[in-house]
Every structure is written in structure tokens, then in C-alpha cells.
Amino acid sequence: MTQKSAKQLGYNDMCEIFARFRTSEAEPKGELDHVNAYTLLVAVALSAQATDAGVNKATRDLFPIADTPQKMLDLGEEGLTEHIKTIGLFRQKAKNVIKTARILVDEYGGVVPSSRAALQSLPGVGRKTANVVLNMWFHYPSQAVDTHIFRIGNRSGICPGKDVEAVERAIEDNVPVEFQQHAHHWLILHGRYICVARKPKCGACLIRDLCQFEEKTL
């Protein structure tokens, strides 16, 4: 990812920005449907290069019959593939989900581990997926940086960085602790619906007066 970065905003501006986000939506939620830690893990893994809406459509009939690693193994790779074939890279994702289910059953007693290292050791689970699970299910203030956060972070000066790990560190280092738990959700939703890639909706932006983006739209 490459993007011209704004300078890091100061502490007072950061406090004001996240206070506004919190006032607008105190408890932001992820948009992937899930019923437990395992289905959240699967949903996030499936969401790579796919939309949340597309994943939810595919898992609507999947999770009622395969909401545990053992049930996913019982369904099998072919059965899983039939459910997720509308999602990009579905064949490789099906292989990874089945491999992950086997590891969870054999090595973790069917329980999703709560450590980043253990999560990232699972097939198809990268740092972003691990951070989403840690944040949403285990309530750890981890920061899952996607393209939306990378874009808004560099445009606004909230969390500038040359790559996703640098942006993740910028959030951890500069967002006040009281806002850390929900920071990535506020930023994702803002980037998804307001600070969009091509024509950001600056006129509807809660933080327009504090944002450093030089090409604000009317």
C-alpha cells in the first residue's frame, strides 16, 4: 500500500476526534455475522478480498450447521465449498478453513485460542484476522488495519504510516487508551461510509475541521 501521509495529529486533536466518534456511536460493531469465536474466526478469514455483505450471505446457511470446528470437519471441504463458492478465492479458503478446523480439534480441544501467535499459526489467518478476533471476541484492544484504516489514517493524520504495521503502531501509540478498544471499528466504519477512496464525503464528516487531508470535497 502506498499513499502520501499527513503528519501525525497531536494529542488534543486525537482526543477530540475519538470523542466525536464515541458520541456518534458509543459501541460500534463489526458487520460480519457470527455466533461464537469460531464462526467469527471463519467469517473474518473468508472476508479477505470479499465484502462483509457477501460473506454474510454465504454464511447465513453455513453457520447453523457448522458452528464448531468438529461440525465443519463433518461438513467437509466439498460441503463447505458449496456454501462459499460465491466468495472470492473460495477454493483456497475452503482448504484453509478445513485445515484450521482440524488443528483446532486436534491441538486446542476445539477452542479458538486467545493469543495472537496461536491464531496466526492457523492456515489462512494473518495478523489482521487475528487482531479482529482478539478485539471483537476477547475484548483485547488490538488494531486490525485494513485498506479503509490505512487510507483514513494517512489522509487525516490520525495514524499515518508507510504500511499496515506502521499504521497499527501509530494507533497503539497515539490513540488515547480510553478509545483503544473501539478505535479500529470507528475508523473502519468512517472509511467505509464517509472517507471513501475516490470521492470522500467531507461535507458529512464529523472530523472535517481536524482532518489534514488537503483535497477535501464540498
PDB file of C-alpha atoms in Angstrom:
ATOM      1  CA  MET A   1       0.000   0.000   0.000  1.00  0.00           C
ATOM      2  CA  THR A   2       1.250   3.476  -0.804  1.00  0.00           C
ATOM      3  CA  GLN A   3      -0.271   6.836  -0.010  1.00  0.00           C
ATOM      4  CA  LYS A   4       1.012  10.297   0.791  1.00  0.00           C
ATOM      5  CA  SER A   5       0.818  10.662   4.542  1.00  0.00           C
ATOM      6  CA  ALA A   6      -0.319  13.632   6.579  1.00  0.00           C
ATOM      7  CA  LYS A   7       1.630  14.478   9.716  1.00  0.00           C
ATOM      8  CA  GLN A   8       0.623  12.790  12.944  1.00  0.00           C
ATOM      9  CA  LEU A   9      -2.062  14.772  14.753  1.00  0.00           C
ATOM     10  CA  GLY A  10      -1.401  15.969  18.287  1.00  0.00           C
ATOM     11  CA  TYR A  11      -2.863  14.548  21.483  1.00  0.00           C
ATOM     12  CA  ASN A  12      -5.627  17.116  21.944  1.00  0.00           C
ATOM     13  CA  ASP A  13      -6.869  16.696  18.378  1.00  0.00           C
ATOM     14  CA  MET A  14      -6.800  12.909  18.755  1.00  0.00           C
ATOM     15  CA  CYS A  15      -8.877  13.146  21.931  1.00  0.00           C
ATOM     16  CA  GLU A  16     -11.400  15.379  20.198  1.00  0.00           C
ATOM     17  CA  ILE A  17     -11.657  13.141  17.128  1.00  0.00           C
ATOM     18  CA  PHE A  18     -12.339   9.968  19.072  1.00  0.00           C
ATOM     19  CA  ALA A  19     -14.662  11.724  21.487  1.00  0.00           C
ATOM     20  CA  ARG A  20     -16.743  12.721  18.464  1.00  0.00           C
ATOM     21  CA  PHE A  21     -16.712   9.159  17.135  1.00  0.00           C
ATOM     22  CA  ARG A  22     -17.813   7.890  20.545  1.00  0.00           C
ATOM     23  CA  THR A  23     -20.608  10.443  20.791  1.00  0.00           C
ATOM     24  CA  SER A  24     -21.831   9.426  17.340  1.00  0.00           C
ATOM     25  CA  GLU A  25     -21.713   5.678  18.087  1.00  0.00           C
ATOM     26  CA  ALA A  26     -20.672   4.609  21.566  1.00  0.00           C
ATOM     27  CA  GLU A  27     -20.471   0.863  20.847  1.00  0.00           C
ATOM     28  CA  PRO A  28     -19.511   0.316  17.204  1.00  0.00           C
ATOM     29  CA  LYS A  29     -19.898  -3.245  15.967  1.00  0.00           C
ATOM     30  CA  GLY A  30     -18.276  -5.265  13.230  1.00  0.00           C
ATOM     31  CA  GLU A  31     -20.527  -6.113  10.314  1.00  0.00           C
ATOM     32  CA  LEU A  32     -19.653  -9.802   9.937  1.00  0.00           C
ATOM     33  CA  ASP A  33     -22.351 -12.148  11.258  1.00  0.00           C
ATOM     34  CA  HIS A  34     -21.156 -14.714  13.803  1.00  0.00           C
ATOM     35  CA  VAL A  35     -22.443 -16.614  16.830  1.00  0.00           C
ATOM     36  CA  ASN A  36     -19.244 -17.552  18.655  1.00  0.00           C
ATOM     37  CA  ALA A  37     -15.457 -17.194  18.499  1.00  0.00           C
ATOM     38  CA  TYR A  38     -15.128 -19.941  15.908  1.00  0.00           C
ATOM     39  CA  THR A  39     -17.675 -18.552  13.466  1.00  0.00           C
ATOM     40  CA  LEU A  40     -16.109 -15.098  13.884  1.00  0.00           C
ATOM     41  CA  LEU A  41     -12.701 -16.563  13.006  1.00  0.00           C
ATOM     42  CA  VAL A  42     -14.135 -18.269   9.922  1.00  0.00           C
ATOM     43  CA  ALA A  43     -16.070 -15.186   8.827  1.00  0.00           C
ATOM     44  CA  VAL A  44     -13.042 -12.914   9.090  1.00  0.00           C
ATOM     45  CA  ALA A  45     -10.859 -15.413   7.215  1.00  0.00           C
ATOM     46  CA  LEU A  46     -13.484 -15.617   4.458  1.00  0.00           C
ATOM     47  CA  SER A  47     -13.703 -11.821   4.220  1.00  0.00           C
ATOM     48  CA  ALA A  48     -10.249 -11.394   2.661  1.00  0.00           C
ATOM     49  CA  GLN A  49     -10.779  -9.809  -0.772  1.00  0.00           C
ATOM     50  CA  ALA A  50     -14.538 -10.051  -0.247  1.00  0.00           C
ATOM     51  CA  THR A  51     -17.241  -7.796   1.168  1.00  0.00           C
ATOM     52  CA  ASP A  52     -18.796  -8.351   4.572  1.00  0.00           C
ATOM     53  CA  ALA A  53     -22.213  -8.474   2.913  1.00  0.00           C
ATOM     54  CA  GLY A  54     -21.027 -11.186   0.546  1.00  0.00           C
ATOM     55  CA  VAL A  55     -19.586 -13.231   3.414  1.00  0.00           C
ATOM     56  CA  ASN A  56     -22.764 -12.858   5.465  1.00  0.00           C
ATOM     57  CA  LYS A  57     -24.832 -14.098   2.545  1.00  0.00           C
ATOM     58  CA  ALA A  58     -22.636 -17.183   2.217  1.00  0.00           C
ATOM     59  CA  THR A  59     -22.531 -17.964   5.938  1.00  0.00           C
ATOM     60  CA  ARG A  60     -26.252 -17.459   6.533  1.00  0.00           C
ATOM     61  CA  ASP A  61     -26.886 -21.135   5.806  1.00  0.00           C
ATOM     62  CA  LEU A  62     -23.401 -22.349   6.741  1.00  0.00           C
ATOM     63  CA  PHE A  63     -23.143 -21.398  10.403  1.00  0.00           C
ATOM     64  CA  PRO A  64     -26.417 -23.025  11.523  1.00  0.00           C
ATOM     65  CA  ILE A  65     -24.920 -26.398  10.530  1.00  0.00           C
ATOM     66  CA  ALA A  66     -21.212 -25.774  11.123  1.00  0.00           C
ATOM     67  CA  ASP A  67     -20.652 -23.514  14.110  1.00  0.00           C
ATOM     68  CA  THR A  68     -17.848 -25.573  15.688  1.00  0.00           C
ATOM     69  CA  PRO A  69     -14.586 -26.963  14.285  1.00  0.00           C
ATOM     70  CA  GLN A  70     -15.877 -30.538  14.547  1.00  0.00           C
ATOM     71  CA  LYS A  71     -19.095 -29.726  12.709  1.00  0.00           C
ATOM     72  CA  MET A  72     -17.034 -28.030   9.997  1.00  0.00           C
ATOM     73  CA  LEU A  73     -14.942 -31.187   9.649  1.00  0.00           C
ATOM     74  CA  ASP A  74     -18.128 -33.234   9.457  1.00  0.00           C
ATOM     75  CA  LEU A  75     -19.378 -30.980   6.661  1.00  0.00           C
ATOM     76  CA  GLY A  76     -16.119 -31.486   4.792  1.00  0.00           C
ATOM     77  CA  GLU A  77     -14.293 -29.449   2.199  1.00  0.00           C
ATOM     78  CA  GLU A  78     -16.735 -30.177  -0.619  1.00  0.00           C
ATOM     79  CA  GLY A  79     -19.733 -29.291   1.519  1.00  0.00           C
ATOM     80  CA  LEU A  80     -18.070 -26.094   2.683  1.00  0.00           C
ATOM     81  CA  THR A  81     -17.142 -25.162  -0.880  1.00  0.00           C
ATOM     82  CA  GLU A  82     -20.783 -25.331  -1.926  1.00  0.00           C
ATOM     83  CA  HIS A  83     -21.679 -22.785   0.736  1.00  0.00           C
ATOM     84  CA  ILE A  84     -18.899 -20.288  -0.008  1.00  0.00           C
ATOM     85  CA  LYS A  85     -18.497 -20.555  -3.782  1.00  0.00           C
ATOM     86  CA  THR A  86     -19.851 -17.016  -4.249  1.00  0.00           C
ATOM     87  CA  ILE A  87     -16.855 -15.623  -2.320  1.00  0.00           C
ATOM     88  CA  GLY A  88     -13.556 -14.769  -3.975  1.00  0.00           C
ATOM     89  CA  LEU A  89     -10.766 -17.359  -3.642  1.00  0.00           C
ATOM     90  CA  PHE A  90     -13.336 -19.797  -2.257  1.00  0.00           C
ATOM     91  CA  ARG A  91     -11.409 -22.982  -3.054  1.00  0.00           C
ATOM     92  CA  GLN A  92      -8.278 -21.940  -1.169  1.00  0.00           C
ATOM     93  CA  LYS A  93     -10.360 -20.529   1.657  1.00  0.00           C
ATOM     94  CA  ALA A  94     -12.264 -23.809   1.963  1.00  0.00           C
ATOM     95  CA  LYS A  95      -8.982 -25.718   2.233  1.00  0.00           C
ATOM     96  CA  ASN A  96      -7.713 -23.346   4.913  1.00  0.00           C
ATOM     97  CA  VAL A  97     -10.937 -23.447   6.941  1.00  0.00           C
ATOM     98  CA  ILE A  98     -10.908 -27.243   6.988  1.00  0.00           C
ATOM     99  CA  LYS A  99      -7.199 -27.367   7.896  1.00  0.00           C
ATOM    100  CA  THR A 100      -7.830 -24.848  10.673  1.00  0.00           C
ATOM    101  CA  ALA A 101     -10.767 -26.870  11.983  1.00  0.00           C
ATOM    102  CA  ARG A 102      -8.543 -29.970  12.168  1.00  0.00           C
ATOM    103  CA  ILE A 103      -5.840 -28.093  14.075  1.00  0.00           C
ATOM    104  CA  LEU A 104      -8.366 -26.596  16.489  1.00  0.00           C
ATOM    105  CA  VAL A 105      -9.841 -30.031  17.217  1.00  0.00           C
ATOM    106  CA  ASP A 106      -6.509 -31.842  17.500  1.00  0.00           C
ATOM    107  CA  GLU A 107      -4.405 -29.221  19.270  1.00  0.00           C
ATOM    108  CA  TYR A 108      -6.804 -26.872  21.057  1.00  0.00           C
ATOM    109  CA  GLY A 109      -9.686 -29.093  22.078  1.00  0.00           C
ATOM    110  CA  GLY A 110     -11.978 -27.372  19.609  1.00  0.00           C
ATOM    111  CA  VAL A 111     -11.461 -23.977  21.289  1.00  0.00           C
ATOM    112  CA  VAL A 112     -10.271 -20.849  19.472  1.00  0.00           C
ATOM    113  CA  PRO A 113      -7.024 -19.733  21.146  1.00  0.00           C
ATOM    114  CA  SER A 114      -6.767 -16.233  22.566  1.00  0.00           C
ATOM    115  CA  SER A 115      -3.146 -15.484  21.673  1.00  0.00           C
ATOM    116  CA  ARG A 116      -2.105 -13.661  18.519  1.00  0.00           C
ATOM    117  CA  ALA A 117       0.758 -16.066  17.856  1.00  0.00           C
ATOM    118  CA  ALA A 118      -1.507 -19.115  18.105  1.00  0.00           C
ATOM    119  CA  LEU A 119      -4.124 -17.531  15.874  1.00  0.00           C
ATOM    120  CA  GLN A 120      -1.568 -16.529  13.260  1.00  0.00           C
ATOM    121  CA  SER A 121      -0.235 -20.081  13.150  1.00  0.00           C
ATOM    122  CA  LEU A 122      -3.561 -21.244  11.713  1.00  0.00           C
ATOM    123  CA  PRO A 123      -3.868 -21.655   7.913  1.00  0.00           C
ATOM    124  CA  GLY A 124      -5.113 -18.510   6.204  1.00  0.00           C
ATOM    125  CA  VAL A 125      -5.067 -16.446   9.400  1.00  0.00           C
ATOM    126  CA  GLY A 126      -2.915 -13.340   9.162  1.00  0.00           C
ATOM    127  CA  ARG A 127      -2.269 -10.562  11.638  1.00  0.00           C
ATOM    128  CA  LYS A 128      -5.390  -8.621  10.652  1.00  0.00           C
ATOM    129  CA  THR A 129      -7.679 -11.621  11.119  1.00  0.00           C
ATOM    130  CA  ALA A 130      -6.050 -12.432  14.451  1.00  0.00           C
ATOM    131  CA  ASN A 131      -6.461  -8.843  15.633  1.00  0.00           C
ATOM    132  CA  VAL A 132     -10.154  -8.780  14.683  1.00  0.00           C
ATOM    133  CA  VAL A 133     -10.832 -11.947  16.686  1.00  0.00           C
ATOM    134  CA  LEU A 134      -8.816 -10.706  19.659  1.00  0.00           C
ATOM    135  CA  ASN A 135     -10.676  -7.392  19.630  1.00  0.00           C
ATOM    136  CA  MET A 136     -14.222  -8.476  18.901  1.00  0.00           C
ATOM    137  CA  TRP A 137     -14.389 -11.697  20.893  1.00  0.00           C
ATOM    138  CA  PHE A 138     -11.717 -11.469  23.567  1.00  0.00           C
ATOM    139  CA  HIS A 139     -12.045  -7.675  24.027  1.00  0.00           C
ATOM    140  CA  TYR A 140      -8.334  -7.077  23.662  1.00  0.00           C
ATOM    141  CA  PRO A 141      -7.610  -3.555  22.292  1.00  0.00           C
ATOM    142  CA  SER A 142      -5.898  -4.882  19.174  1.00  0.00           C
ATOM    143  CA  GLN A 143      -5.975  -2.873  15.973  1.00  0.00           C
ATOM    144  CA  ALA A 144      -6.929  -4.640  12.745  1.00  0.00           C
ATOM    145  CA  VAL A 145      -5.736  -2.377   9.935  1.00  0.00           C
ATOM    146  CA  ASP A 146      -7.469  -2.799   6.578  1.00  0.00           C
ATOM    147  CA  THR A 147      -7.465  -0.645   3.442  1.00  0.00           C
ATOM    148  CA  HIS A 148     -10.049   1.719   4.946  1.00  0.00           C
ATOM    149  CA  ILE A 149      -7.991   2.408   8.068  1.00  0.00           C
ATOM    150  CA  PHE A 150      -4.794   2.720   6.049  1.00  0.00           C
ATOM    151  CA  ARG A 151      -6.440   5.301   3.808  1.00  0.00           C
ATOM    152  CA  ILE A 152      -8.097   7.399   6.508  1.00  0.00           C
ATOM    153  CA  GLY A 153      -5.081   7.170   8.785  1.00  0.00           C
ATOM    154  CA  ASN A 154      -2.767   8.624   6.173  1.00  0.00           C
ATOM    155  CA  ARG A 155      -5.234  11.160   4.798  1.00  0.00           C
ATOM    156  CA  SER A 156      -6.248  12.599   8.129  1.00  0.00           C
ATOM    157  CA  GLY A 157      -3.110  12.335  10.233  1.00  0.00           C
ATOM    158  CA  ILE A 158      -4.845  10.115  12.785  1.00  0.00           C
ATOM    159  CA  CYS A 159      -2.475   7.202  12.226  1.00  0.00           C
ATOM    160  CA  PRO A 160      -0.072   7.776   9.322  1.00  0.00           C
ATOM    161  CA  GLY A 161       2.308   5.028   8.270  1.00  0.00           C
ATOM    162  CA  LYS A 162       4.007   3.595   5.208  1.00  0.00           C
ATOM    163  CA  ASP A 163       2.478   0.134   5.675  1.00  0.00           C
ATOM    164  CA  VAL A 164      -0.262  -1.550   7.702  1.00  0.00           C
ATOM    165  CA  GLU A 165       2.022  -2.453  10.603  1.00  0.00           C
ATOM    166  CA  ALA A 166       3.230   1.149  10.878  1.00  0.00           C
ATOM    167  CA  VAL A 167      -0.389   2.329  10.912  1.00  0.00           C
ATOM    168  CA  GLU A 168      -1.213  -0.263  13.568  1.00  0.00           C
ATOM    169  CA  ARG A 169       1.646   1.025  15.720  1.00  0.00           C
ATOM    170  CA  ALA A 170       0.522   4.622  15.158  1.00  0.00           C
ATOM    171  CA  ILE A 171      -2.930   3.770  16.514  1.00  0.00           C
ATOM    172  CA  GLU A 172      -1.481   1.979  19.522  1.00  0.00           C
ATOM    173  CA  ASP A 173       0.994   4.789  20.223  1.00  0.00           C
ATOM    174  CA  ASN A 174      -1.200   7.826  19.622  1.00  0.00           C
ATOM    175  CA  VAL A 175      -4.862   6.995  20.253  1.00  0.00           C
ATOM    176  CA  PRO A 176      -5.673   7.671  23.930  1.00  0.00           C
ATOM    177  CA  VAL A 177      -6.153   4.487  25.931  1.00  0.00           C
ATOM    178  CA  GLU A 178      -9.825   5.129  26.657  1.00  0.00           C
ATOM    179  CA  PHE A 179     -10.579   4.883  22.927  1.00  0.00           C
ATOM    180  CA  GLN A 180      -8.325   1.937  22.030  1.00  0.00           C
ATOM    181  CA  GLN A 181     -10.954  -0.805  22.326  1.00  0.00           C
ATOM    182  CA  HIS A 182     -13.201   0.619  19.623  1.00  0.00           C
ATOM    183  CA  ALA A 183     -10.657   2.629  17.616  1.00  0.00           C
ATOM    184  CA  HIS A 184     -10.367   0.276  14.664  1.00  0.00           C
ATOM    185  CA  HIS A 185     -14.144  -0.103  14.352  1.00  0.00           C
ATOM    186  CA  TRP A 186     -14.704   3.657  14.351  1.00  0.00           C
ATOM    187  CA  LEU A 187     -12.013   4.078  11.716  1.00  0.00           C
ATOM    188  CA  ILE A 188     -13.215   1.205   9.525  1.00  0.00           C
ATOM    189  CA  LEU A 189     -16.792   2.446   9.513  1.00  0.00           C
ATOM    190  CA  HIS A 190     -15.698   6.027   8.855  1.00  0.00           C
ATOM    191  CA  GLY A 191     -13.518   4.886   5.978  1.00  0.00           C
ATOM    192  CA  ARG A 192     -16.178   2.586   4.585  1.00  0.00           C
ATOM    193  CA  TYR A 193     -19.032   5.094   4.554  1.00  0.00           C
ATOM    194  CA  ILE A 194     -17.599   8.639   4.777  1.00  0.00           C
ATOM    195  CA  CYS A 195     -13.880   8.814   3.972  1.00  0.00           C
ATOM    196  CA  VAL A 196     -14.268   6.652   0.870  1.00  0.00           C
ATOM    197  CA  ALA A 197     -11.476   6.168  -1.630  1.00  0.00           C
ATOM    198  CA  ARG A 198     -12.465   8.209  -4.673  1.00  0.00           C
ATOM    199  CA  LYS A 199     -14.886  10.871  -3.525  1.00  0.00           C
ATOM    200  CA  PRO A 200     -14.707  11.264   0.255  1.00  0.00           C
ATOM    201  CA  LYS A 201     -17.878  12.723   1.731  1.00  0.00           C
ATOM    202  CA  CYS A 202     -16.134  15.547   3.547  1.00  0.00           C
ATOM    203  CA  GLY A 203     -19.347  17.537   3.896  1.00  0.00           C
ATOM    204  CA  ALA A 204     -20.755  14.792   6.128  1.00  0.00           C
ATOM    205  CA  CYS A 205     -17.528  14.212   8.062  1.00  0.00           C
ATOM    206  CA  LEU A 206     -17.546  14.564  11.845  1.00  0.00           C
ATOM    207  CA  ILE A 207     -13.870  15.471  11.937  1.00  0.00           C
ATOM    208  CA  ARG A 208     -13.510  17.645   8.838  1.00  0.00           C
ATOM    209  CA  ASP A 209     -12.131  20.628  10.771  1.00  0.00           C
ATOM    210  CA  LEU A 210      -9.395  18.489  12.339  1.00  0.00           C
ATOM    211  CA  CYS A 211      -8.502  16.341   9.321  1.00  0.00           C
ATOM    212  CA  GLN A 212      -5.324  17.252   7.438  1.00  0.00           C
ATOM    213  CA  PHE A 213      -6.500  15.972   4.043  1.00  0.00           C
ATOM    214  CA  GLU A 214      -5.697  18.786   1.584  1.00  0.00           C
ATOM    215  CA  GLU A 215      -8.186  17.785  -1.114  1.00  0.00           C
ATOM    216  CA  LYS A 216     -11.410  17.985   0.879  1.00  0.00           C
ATOM    217  CA  THR A 217     -14.614  17.811  -1.136  1.00  0.00           C
ATOM    218  CA  LEU A 218     -17.504  20.199  -0.702  1.00  0.00           C
TER     219      LEU A 218
END
